[in-house]
mmCIF file of C-alpha atoms in Angstrom:
data_model
loop_
_atom_site.group_PDB
_atom_site.id
_atom_site.type_symbol
_atom_site.label_atom_id
_atom_site.label_comp_id
_atom_site.label_asym_id
_atom_site.label_seq_id
_atom_site.Cartn_x
_atom_site.Cartn_y
_atom_site.Cartn_z
ATOM 1 C CA MET A 1 -1.904 25.691 -14.664
ATOM 2 C CA ASN A 2 -5.389 26.134 -14.091
ATOM 3 C CA ARG A 3 -7.538 22.993 -15.938
ATOM 4 C CA LYS A 4 -11.259 23.342 -16.374
ATOM 5 C CA ARG A 5 -12.064 19.795 -15.032
ATOM 6 C CA SER A 6 -15.296 19.507 -17.139
ATOM 7 C CA ASP A 7 -12.652 19.482 -20.211
ATOM 8 C CA VAL A 8 -13.196 16.116 -21.773
ATOM 9 C CA SER A 9 -9.656 15.927 -23.000
ATOM 10 C CA PHE A 10 -8.243 15.864 -19.677
ATOM 11 C CA SER A 11 -6.087 12.934 -19.518
ATOM 12 C CA LEU A 12 -5.074 10.726 -16.564
ATOM 13 C CA ASP A 13 -1.984 9.273 -18.477
ATOM 14 C CA SER A 14 0.498 10.665 -16.034
ATOM 15 C CA TYR A 15 -0.995 8.356 -13.403
ATOM 16 C CA LEU A 16 -0.387 5.260 -15.608
ATOM 17 C CA VAL A 17 2.243 2.794 -14.362
ATOM 18 C CA ARG A 18 4.618 2.630 -17.038
ATOM 19 C CA GLU A 19 7.160 -0.037 -15.979
ATOM 20 C CA GLU A 20 6.303 -3.629 -14.661
ATOM 21 C CA PRO A 21 6.689 -3.403 -10.698
ATOM 22 C CA PHE A 22 8.331 -6.728 -9.562
ATOM 23 C CA TYR A 23 5.793 -8.496 -7.884
ATOM 24 C CA ARG A 24 5.703 -12.194 -6.841
ATOM 25 C CA PRO A 25 2.235 -13.745 -6.408
ATOM 26 C CA ALA A 26 1.896 -15.694 -2.933
ATOM 27 C CA ARG A 27 -1.400 -17.434 -3.766
ATOM 28 C CA ASN A 28 -4.225 -16.530 -6.175
ATOM 29 C CA GLU A 29 -4.372 -12.823 -5.545
ATOM 30 C CA VAL A 30 -3.983 -11.746 -9.155
ATOM 31 C CA SER A 31 -6.674 -13.937 -10.425
ATOM 32 C CA LEU A 32 -9.161 -12.795 -7.522
ATOM 33 C CA TYR A 33 -8.433 -9.093 -8.097
ATOM 34 C CA GLU A 34 -8.895 -9.440 -11.790
ATOM 35 C CA HIS A 35 -12.270 -10.911 -11.121
ATOM 36 C CA ALA A 36 -13.058 -8.287 -8.801
ATOM 37 C CA TYR A 37 -12.093 -5.497 -11.300
ATOM 38 C CA VAL A 38 -14.437 -6.763 -13.951
ATOM 39 C CA HIS A 39 -17.303 -6.105 -11.651
ATOM 40 C CA ARG A 40 -15.631 -2.772 -10.215
ATOM 41 C CA LEU A 41 -16.052 -4.087 -7.013
ATOM 42 C CA PRO A 42 -14.696 -1.997 -4.244
ATOM 43 C CA LEU A 43 -11.933 -3.844 -2.608
ATOM 44 C CA VAL A 44 -10.112 -3.632 0.801
ATOM 45 C CA LEU A 45 -6.480 -5.081 0.886
ATOM 46 C CA LYS A 46 -6.042 -6.378 4.683
ATOM 47 C CA GLY A 47 -2.490 -7.341 5.955
ATOM 48 C CA PRO A 48 0.520 -6.400 8.024
ATOM 49 C CA THR A 49 2.721 -3.390 7.230
ATOM 50 C CA GLY A 50 5.382 -3.874 4.665
ATOM 51 C CA CYS A 51 4.036 -7.004 3.233
ATOM 52 C CA GLY A 52 3.338 -5.982 -0.386
ATOM 53 C CA LYS A 53 -0.124 -4.664 -0.566
ATOM 54 C CA THR A 54 1.116 -1.160 -2.255
ATOM 55 C CA ARG A 55 3.368 -3.101 -4.585
ATOM 56 C CA PHE A 56 0.452 -5.631 -5.370
ATOM 57 C CA ILE A 57 -1.929 -2.423 -6.427
ATOM 58 C CA GLU A 58 0.626 -0.859 -8.449
ATOM 59 C CA TYR A 59 1.350 -4.335 -10.307
ATOM 60 C CA MET A 60 -2.216 -4.873 -10.827
ATOM 61 C CA ALA A 61 -2.774 -1.272 -12.197
ATOM 62 C CA TRP A 62 0.154 -1.931 -14.608
ATOM 63 C CA ARG A 63 -1.242 -5.204 -15.589
ATOM 64 C CA LEU A 64 -4.674 -3.862 -16.448
ATOM 65 C CA ASN A 65 -3.324 -0.583 -17.900
ATOM 66 C CA LYS A 66 -5.346 1.659 -15.735
ATOM 67 C CA PRO A 67 -4.136 4.829 -14.016
ATOM 68 C CA LEU A 68 -3.448 4.744 -10.371
ATOM 69 C CA ILE A 69 -4.175 7.324 -8.103
ATOM 70 C CA THR A 70 -2.735 6.864 -4.545
ATOM 71 C CA ILE A 71 -3.760 8.745 -1.575
ATOM 72 C CA ALA A 72 -1.769 8.280 1.861
ATOM 73 C CA CYS A 73 -4.352 8.732 4.371
ATOM 74 C CA ASN A 74 -3.615 10.457 7.605
ATOM 75 C CA GLU A 75 -5.624 12.016 10.871
ATOM 76 C CA ASP A 76 -5.394 15.407 9.535
ATOM 77 C CA MET A 77 -6.966 14.721 6.096
ATOM 78 C CA THR A 78 -10.564 16.289 5.433
ATOM 79 C CA ALA A 79 -13.160 15.404 2.675
ATOM 80 C CA SER A 80 -11.944 18.541 0.801
ATOM 81 C CA ASP A 81 -8.729 16.768 0.384
ATOM 82 C CA LEU A 82 -10.411 14.063 -1.171
ATOM 83 C CA VAL A 83 -13.220 15.515 -3.225
ATOM 84 C CA GLY A 84 -11.658 19.080 -3.888
ATOM 85 C CA ARG A 85 -12.368 22.642 -3.184
ATOM 86 C CA TYR A 86 -12.559 26.290 -4.422
ATOM 87 C CA LEU A 87 -9.194 28.060 -4.840
ATOM 88 C CA LEU A 88 -8.395 31.674 -5.859
ATOM 89 C CA ASP A 89 -6.497 31.806 -9.154
ATOM 90 C CA ALA A 90 -5.842 34.614 -11.585
ATOM 91 C CA SER A 91 -9.412 34.443 -12.756
ATOM 92 C CA GLY A 92 -11.038 34.480 -9.419
ATOM 93 C CA THR A 93 -12.472 31.605 -7.500
ATOM 94 C CA ALA A 94 -12.416 28.273 -9.423
ATOM 95 C CA TRP A 95 -13.161 24.442 -8.259
ATOM 96 C CA HIS A 96 -10.311 22.158 -8.415
ATOM 97 C CA ASP A 97 -11.290 18.612 -8.125
ATOM 98 C CA GLY A 98 -9.527 16.371 -5.455
ATOM 99 C CA PRO A 99 -7.795 13.130 -6.315
ATOM 100 C CA LEU A 100 -10.796 10.964 -5.477
ATOM 101 C CA THR A 101 -12.939 13.135 -7.784
ATOM 102 C CA LEU A 102 -10.259 12.976 -10.428
ATOM 103 C CA ALA A 103 -10.460 9.187 -10.250
ATOM 104 C CA VAL A 104 -14.298 8.992 -10.195
ATOM 105 C CA ARG A 105 -14.703 11.253 -13.210
ATOM 106 C CA HIS A 106 -11.998 10.018 -15.339
ATOM 107 C CA GLY A 107 -11.763 6.231 -14.618
ATOM 108 C CA ALA A 108 -8.784 5.609 -12.542
ATOM 109 C CA ILE A 109 -7.985 2.957 -9.816
ATOM 110 C CA CYS A 110 -8.320 5.080 -6.470
ATOM 111 C CA TYR A 111 -6.229 3.505 -3.758
ATOM 112 C CA LEU A 112 -6.670 4.860 -0.305
ATOM 113 C CA ASP A 113 -3.536 3.669 1.638
ATOM 114 C CA GLU A 114 -4.131 2.866 5.309
ATOM 115 C CA VAL A 115 -7.634 4.213 5.144
ATOM 116 C CA VAL A 116 -8.357 3.835 8.865
ATOM 117 C CA GLU A 117 -5.701 6.547 9.744
ATOM 118 C CA ALA A 118 -8.294 8.973 8.214
ATOM 119 C CA ARG A 119 -11.085 10.506 10.451
ATOM 120 C CA GLN A 120 -14.399 8.656 10.094
ATOM 121 C CA ASP A 121 -16.387 11.556 9.244
ATOM 122 C CA THR A 122 -14.003 11.877 6.243
ATOM 123 C CA THR A 123 -14.130 8.486 4.902
ATOM 124 C CA VAL A 124 -17.975 8.207 5.051
ATOM 125 C CA ILE A 125 -17.919 10.288 1.663
ATOM 126 C CA ILE A 126 -16.839 7.116 -0.065
ATOM 127 C CA HIS A 127 -20.189 5.063 0.760
ATOM 128 C CA PRO A 128 -22.103 6.235 -2.116
ATOM 129 C CA LEU A 129 -19.347 5.053 -4.214
ATOM 130 C CA THR A 130 -19.261 1.572 -2.799
ATOM 131 C CA ASP A 131 -22.903 0.294 -3.667
ATOM 132 C CA SER A 132 -25.076 0.146 -6.512
ATOM 133 C CA ARG A 133 -25.242 4.305 -7.070
ATOM 134 C CA ARG A 134 -21.461 4.700 -7.760
ATOM 135 C CA ILE A 135 -21.996 8.441 -7.235
ATOM 136 C CA LEU A 136 -19.861 11.122 -5.489
ATOM 137 C CA PRO A 137 -21.958 14.091 -4.392
ATOM 138 C CA LEU A 138 -19.685 17.277 -4.147
ATOM 139 C CA ASP A 139 -22.059 19.223 -1.759
ATOM 140 C CA LYS A 140 -19.791 22.308 -1.961
ATOM 141 C CA LYS A 141 -20.269 22.718 -5.711
ATOM 142 C CA GLY A 142 -23.604 21.266 -5.864
ATOM 143 C CA GLU A 143 -22.909 18.494 -8.420
ATOM 144 C CA VAL A 144 -23.393 14.801 -8.307
ATOM 145 C CA VAL A 145 -20.293 12.822 -10.172
ATOM 146 C CA HIS A 146 -21.288 9.652 -11.581
ATOM 147 C CA ALA A 147 -18.537 7.080 -11.549
ATOM 148 C CA HIS A 148 -16.584 6.548 -14.901
ATOM 149 C CA PRO A 149 -17.218 2.842 -15.913
ATOM 150 C CA ASP A 150 -13.387 2.139 -15.278
ATOM 151 C CA PHE A 151 -13.305 3.656 -11.958
ATOM 152 C CA GLN A 152 -12.526 1.225 -8.882
ATOM 153 C CA LEU A 153 -12.024 2.027 -5.050
ATOM 154 C CA VAL A 154 -9.374 0.159 -3.468
ATOM 155 C CA VAL A 155 -8.428 0.756 0.292
ATOM 156 C CA SER A 156 -5.691 -0.905 2.565
ATOM 157 C CA TYR A 157 -5.421 -1.281 6.277
ATOM 158 C CA ASN A 158 -3.525 -3.224 8.906
ATOM 159 C CA PRO A 159 -6.146 -4.844 11.068
ATOM 160 C CA GLY A 160 -3.480 -6.174 13.560
ATOM 161 C CA TYR A 161 -2.008 -2.948 14.197
ATOM 162 C CA GLN A 162 -4.906 -0.228 14.493
ATOM 163 C CA SER A 163 -6.230 0.397 17.770
ATOM 164 C CA ARG A 164 -10.026 -0.389 18.018
ATOM 165 C CA SER A 165 -11.083 3.484 17.922
ATOM 166 C CA LYS A 166 -9.198 3.377 14.500
ATOM 167 C CA ASP A 167 -10.818 -0.032 13.307
ATOM 168 C CA MET A 168 -13.009 0.273 10.027
ATOM 169 C CA LYS A 169 -16.598 0.662 10.884
ATOM 170 C CA ALA A 170 -18.894 -2.103 10.279
ATOM 171 C CA SER A 171 -21.132 0.079 7.964
ATOM 172 C CA THR A 172 -17.867 0.638 5.851
ATOM 173 C CA ARG A 173 -16.300 -2.779 6.144
ATOM 174 C CA GLN A 174 -19.534 -4.308 4.573
ATOM 175 C CA ARG A 175 -19.265 -2.385 1.376
ATOM 176 C CA PHE A 176 -16.022 -4.162 0.226
ATOM 177 C CA ALA A 177 -14.702 -7.317 -0.826
ATOM 178 C CA ALA A 178 -11.527 -8.211 0.562
ATOM 179 C CA LEU A 179 -8.182 -9.658 0.012
ATOM 180 C CA GLU A 180 -6.101 -10.622 2.910
ATOM 181 C CA PHE A 181 -2.385 -10.479 2.737
ATOM 182 C CA HIS A 182 0.434 -12.062 4.780
ATOM 183 C CA TYR A 183 4.127 -12.173 4.586
ATOM 184 C CA PRO A 184 5.171 -14.685 1.853
ATOM 185 C CA GLU A 185 6.343 -18.260 2.902
ATOM 186 C CA ALA A 186 9.906 -18.218 3.622
ATOM 187 C CA ALA A 187 11.228 -19.329 0.460
ATOM 188 C CA VAL A 188 9.152 -17.113 -1.480
ATOM 189 C CA GLU A 189 10.045 -14.220 0.595
ATOM 190 C CA ALA A 190 13.917 -14.973 0.187
ATOM 191 C CA GLN A 191 13.647 -14.986 -3.595
ATOM 192 C CA ILE A 192 11.852 -11.502 -3.411
ATOM 193 C CA VAL A 193 14.493 -10.047 -0.973
ATOM 194 C CA ALA A 194 17.334 -11.517 -3.171
ATOM 195 C CA ARG A 195 15.790 -9.910 -6.281
ATOM 196 C CA GLU A 196 14.754 -6.522 -4.612
ATOM 197 C CA ALA A 197 17.879 -6.034 -2.740
ATOM 198 C CA GLY A 198 20.602 -7.383 -5.073
ATOM 199 C CA VAL A 199 21.871 -10.059 -2.546
ATOM 200 C CA CYS A 200 22.540 -13.565 -3.006
ATOM 201 C CA LEU A 201 19.895 -16.275 -2.092
ATOM 202 C CA GLU A 202 21.932 -17.378 0.847
ATOM 203 C CA THR A 203 21.988 -13.816 2.249
ATOM 204 C CA ALA A 204 18.205 -13.513 1.886
ATOM 205 C CA VAL A 205 17.348 -16.897 3.458
ATOM 206 C CA CYS A 206 19.184 -15.517 6.529
ATOM 207 C CA LEU A 207 17.452 -12.210 6.514
ATOM 208 C CA VAL A 208 14.306 -13.995 6.316
ATOM 209 C CA GLY A 209 15.134 -16.242 9.141
ATOM 210 C CA VAL A 210 15.802 -13.219 11.367
ATOM 211 C CA ALA A 211 12.435 -11.955 10.323
ATOM 212 C CA SER A 212 10.521 -15.078 10.915
ATOM 213 C CA ARG A 213 11.793 -15.030 14.658
ATOM 214 C CA SER A 214 10.813 -11.676 15.081
ATOM 215 C CA ARG A 215 7.365 -12.240 14.024
ATOM 216 C CA THR A 216 6.889 -14.864 16.899
ATOM 217 C CA LEU A 217 7.183 -11.700 19.118
ATOM 218 C CA LYS A 218 4.178 -9.807 18.044
ATOM 219 C CA ASN A 219 2.076 -8.694 20.943
ATOM 220 C CA GLN A 220 4.797 -9.942 23.044
ATOM 221 C CA GLY A 221 6.919 -6.917 23.221
ATOM 222 C CA LEU A 222 6.707 -5.889 19.398
ATOM 223 C CA ASP A 223 3.534 -4.320 17.633
ATOM 224 C CA GLU A 224 4.848 -5.719 14.343
ATOM 225 C CA GLY A 225 7.687 -8.136 13.477
ATOM 226 C CA ILE A 226 10.251 -7.411 10.831
ATOM 227 C CA SER A 227 8.430 -6.738 7.405
ATOM 228 C CA THR A 228 9.556 -7.575 3.868
ATOM 229 C CA ARG A 229 10.188 -4.009 3.230
ATOM 230 C CA MET A 230 12.692 -4.155 6.142
ATOM 231 C CA LEU A 231 14.289 -7.089 4.744
ATOM 232 C CA ILE A 232 14.898 -5.379 1.346
ATOM 233 C CA TYR A 233 16.462 -2.271 3.071
ATOM 234 C CA ALA A 234 18.800 -4.581 4.971
ATOM 235 C CA GLY A 235 19.704 -6.399 1.891
ATOM 236 C CA MET A 236 20.440 -3.338 0.157
ATOM 237 C CA LEU A 237 22.876 -2.003 2.864
ATOM 238 C CA ILE A 238 24.701 -5.586 2.857
ATOM 239 C CA ALA A 239 24.723 -5.433 -0.968
ATOM 240 C CA SER A 240 26.646 -2.013 -0.604
ATOM 241 C CA GLY A 241 29.345 -3.560 1.679
ATOM 242 C CA ILE A 242 28.005 -2.676 4.988
ATOM 243 C CA SER A 243 28.238 -5.511 7.476
ATOM 244 C CA PRO A 244 25.024 -7.800 8.138
ATOM 245 C CA ALA A 245 25.014 -6.941 11.955
ATOM 246 C CA ASP A 246 25.326 -2.822 11.132
ATOM 247 C CA SER A 247 22.786 -3.269 8.397
ATOM 248 C CA CYS A 248 20.350 -5.141 10.242
ATOM 249 C CA ALA A 249 20.681 -2.992 13.480
ATOM 250 C CA MET A 250 20.168 0.130 11.364
ATOM 251 C CA THR A 251 16.974 -1.330 9.339
ATOM 252 C CA MET A 252 15.413 -3.558 11.666
ATOM 253 C CA THR A 253 16.603 -3.351 15.569
ATOM 254 C CA HIS A 254 16.583 0.275 15.921
ATOM 255 C CA ALA A 255 13.611 0.993 13.613
ATOM 256 C CA LEU A 256 11.257 -1.438 15.271
ATOM 257 C CA THR A 257 11.910 -0.801 19.175
ATOM 258 C CA ASP A 258 13.589 1.526 21.664
ATOM 259 C CA ASP A 259 13.067 -1.120 24.222
ATOM 260 C CA PRO A 260 16.772 -2.528 25.228
ATOM 261 C CA GLN A 261 15.678 -5.821 26.270
ATOM 262 C CA MET A 262 13.581 -6.509 22.931
ATOM 263 C CA ALA A 263 16.687 -4.824 21.025
ATOM 264 C CA LEU A 264 18.996 -7.561 22.604
ATOM 265 C CA ALA A 265 16.548 -10.344 21.536
ATOM 266 C CA LEU A 266 16.698 -8.870 18.011
ATOM 267 C CA HIS A 267 20.314 -8.599 18.037
ATOM 268 C CA GLY A 268 20.426 -12.362 19.136
ATOM 269 C CA PHE A 269 18.516 -13.363 16.279
ATOM 270 C CA ILE A 270 20.702 -11.486 13.966
ATOM 271 C CA ALA A 271 23.936 -13.151 15.438
ATOM 272 C CA ALA A 272 22.219 -16.586 14.914
ATOM 273 C CA TYR A 273 21.888 -16.206 11.431
ATOM 274 C CA PHE A 274 24.878 -14.204 10.014
ATOM 275 C CA ASP A 275 28.596 -14.840 10.110
ATOM 276 C CA ASP A 276 30.712 -11.895 8.773
ATOM 277 C CA SER A 277 33.150 -14.319 7.058
ATOM 278 C CA VAL A 278 30.275 -14.836 4.338
ATOM 279 C CA VAL A 279 30.486 -11.225 3.521
ATOM 280 C CA GLU A 280 34.347 -11.542 3.394
ATOM 281 C CA GLN A 281 33.883 -14.459 0.855
ATOM 282 C CA GLY A 282 32.099 -11.897 -1.449
ATOM 283 C CA CYS A 283 28.649 -13.656 -1.287
ATOM 284 C CA CYS A 284 26.574 -10.572 -0.201
ATOM 285 C CA VAL A 285 28.275 -7.729 -2.290
ATOM 286 C CA GLY A 286 26.046 -6.725 -5.168
ATOM 287 C CA VAL A 287 24.964 -10.274 -6.376
ATOM 288 C CA GLN A 288 21.742 -10.242 -8.276
ATOM 289 C CA ALA A 289 19.690 -13.735 -7.486
#
């Protein structure tokens, strides 16, 4: 459907988060974000993969009742992918706003996930949006879009995983306020895993124990330790009746490494925490914490 982007009736209702995402605050990040949003500060979420950054921004969009437009950044993404381009349609050539322009025009939260994966010559277009100007120049269209009062730009990246060549430029970094995320403390992480995966708390505690030991191997053979997301995947398989050993091997060991020695170490962590007799007793099967 060809929609004129100048149409004031255009709505971002389809980008609203309708149902409350489950999010367990680790510290005071919810309050800090709310204060940042009051001032529409551009914000960067920093933290390891799978620690809850994306779930957090989904939760905040729901909490604030604001539309959320998410863009997964990659090295092939161009500026036109963000701001828009001219395309042929039945009426000829027409301009089509990209997702960033839609957010700027109509007042959504725009979330650039793993922003440093995009080429730096692409992400430089966000600079005018992240200072007092709050504008988005559309050079190909000859238009300058002034940001809607509700617009906010949020980006995320993993500073511990990126190579120096893909780190965020200082000229970009200094335009953002930042929230730093870590994996939750063990007790909180176990509650999250139990709730999201549908396993008993005892099983979740064991999964978190495996993850905690794997995280000590970061930069000692592993680029990253086992994430909270991986624990939830493992828990889901356990809840469906797969043995802890097979579930953990599938979602953790084989997903994290191809190195036989490192895989052996991870198998050792799993064996240290799990006893298949727990599954036989029915503790792990489909139990909501």
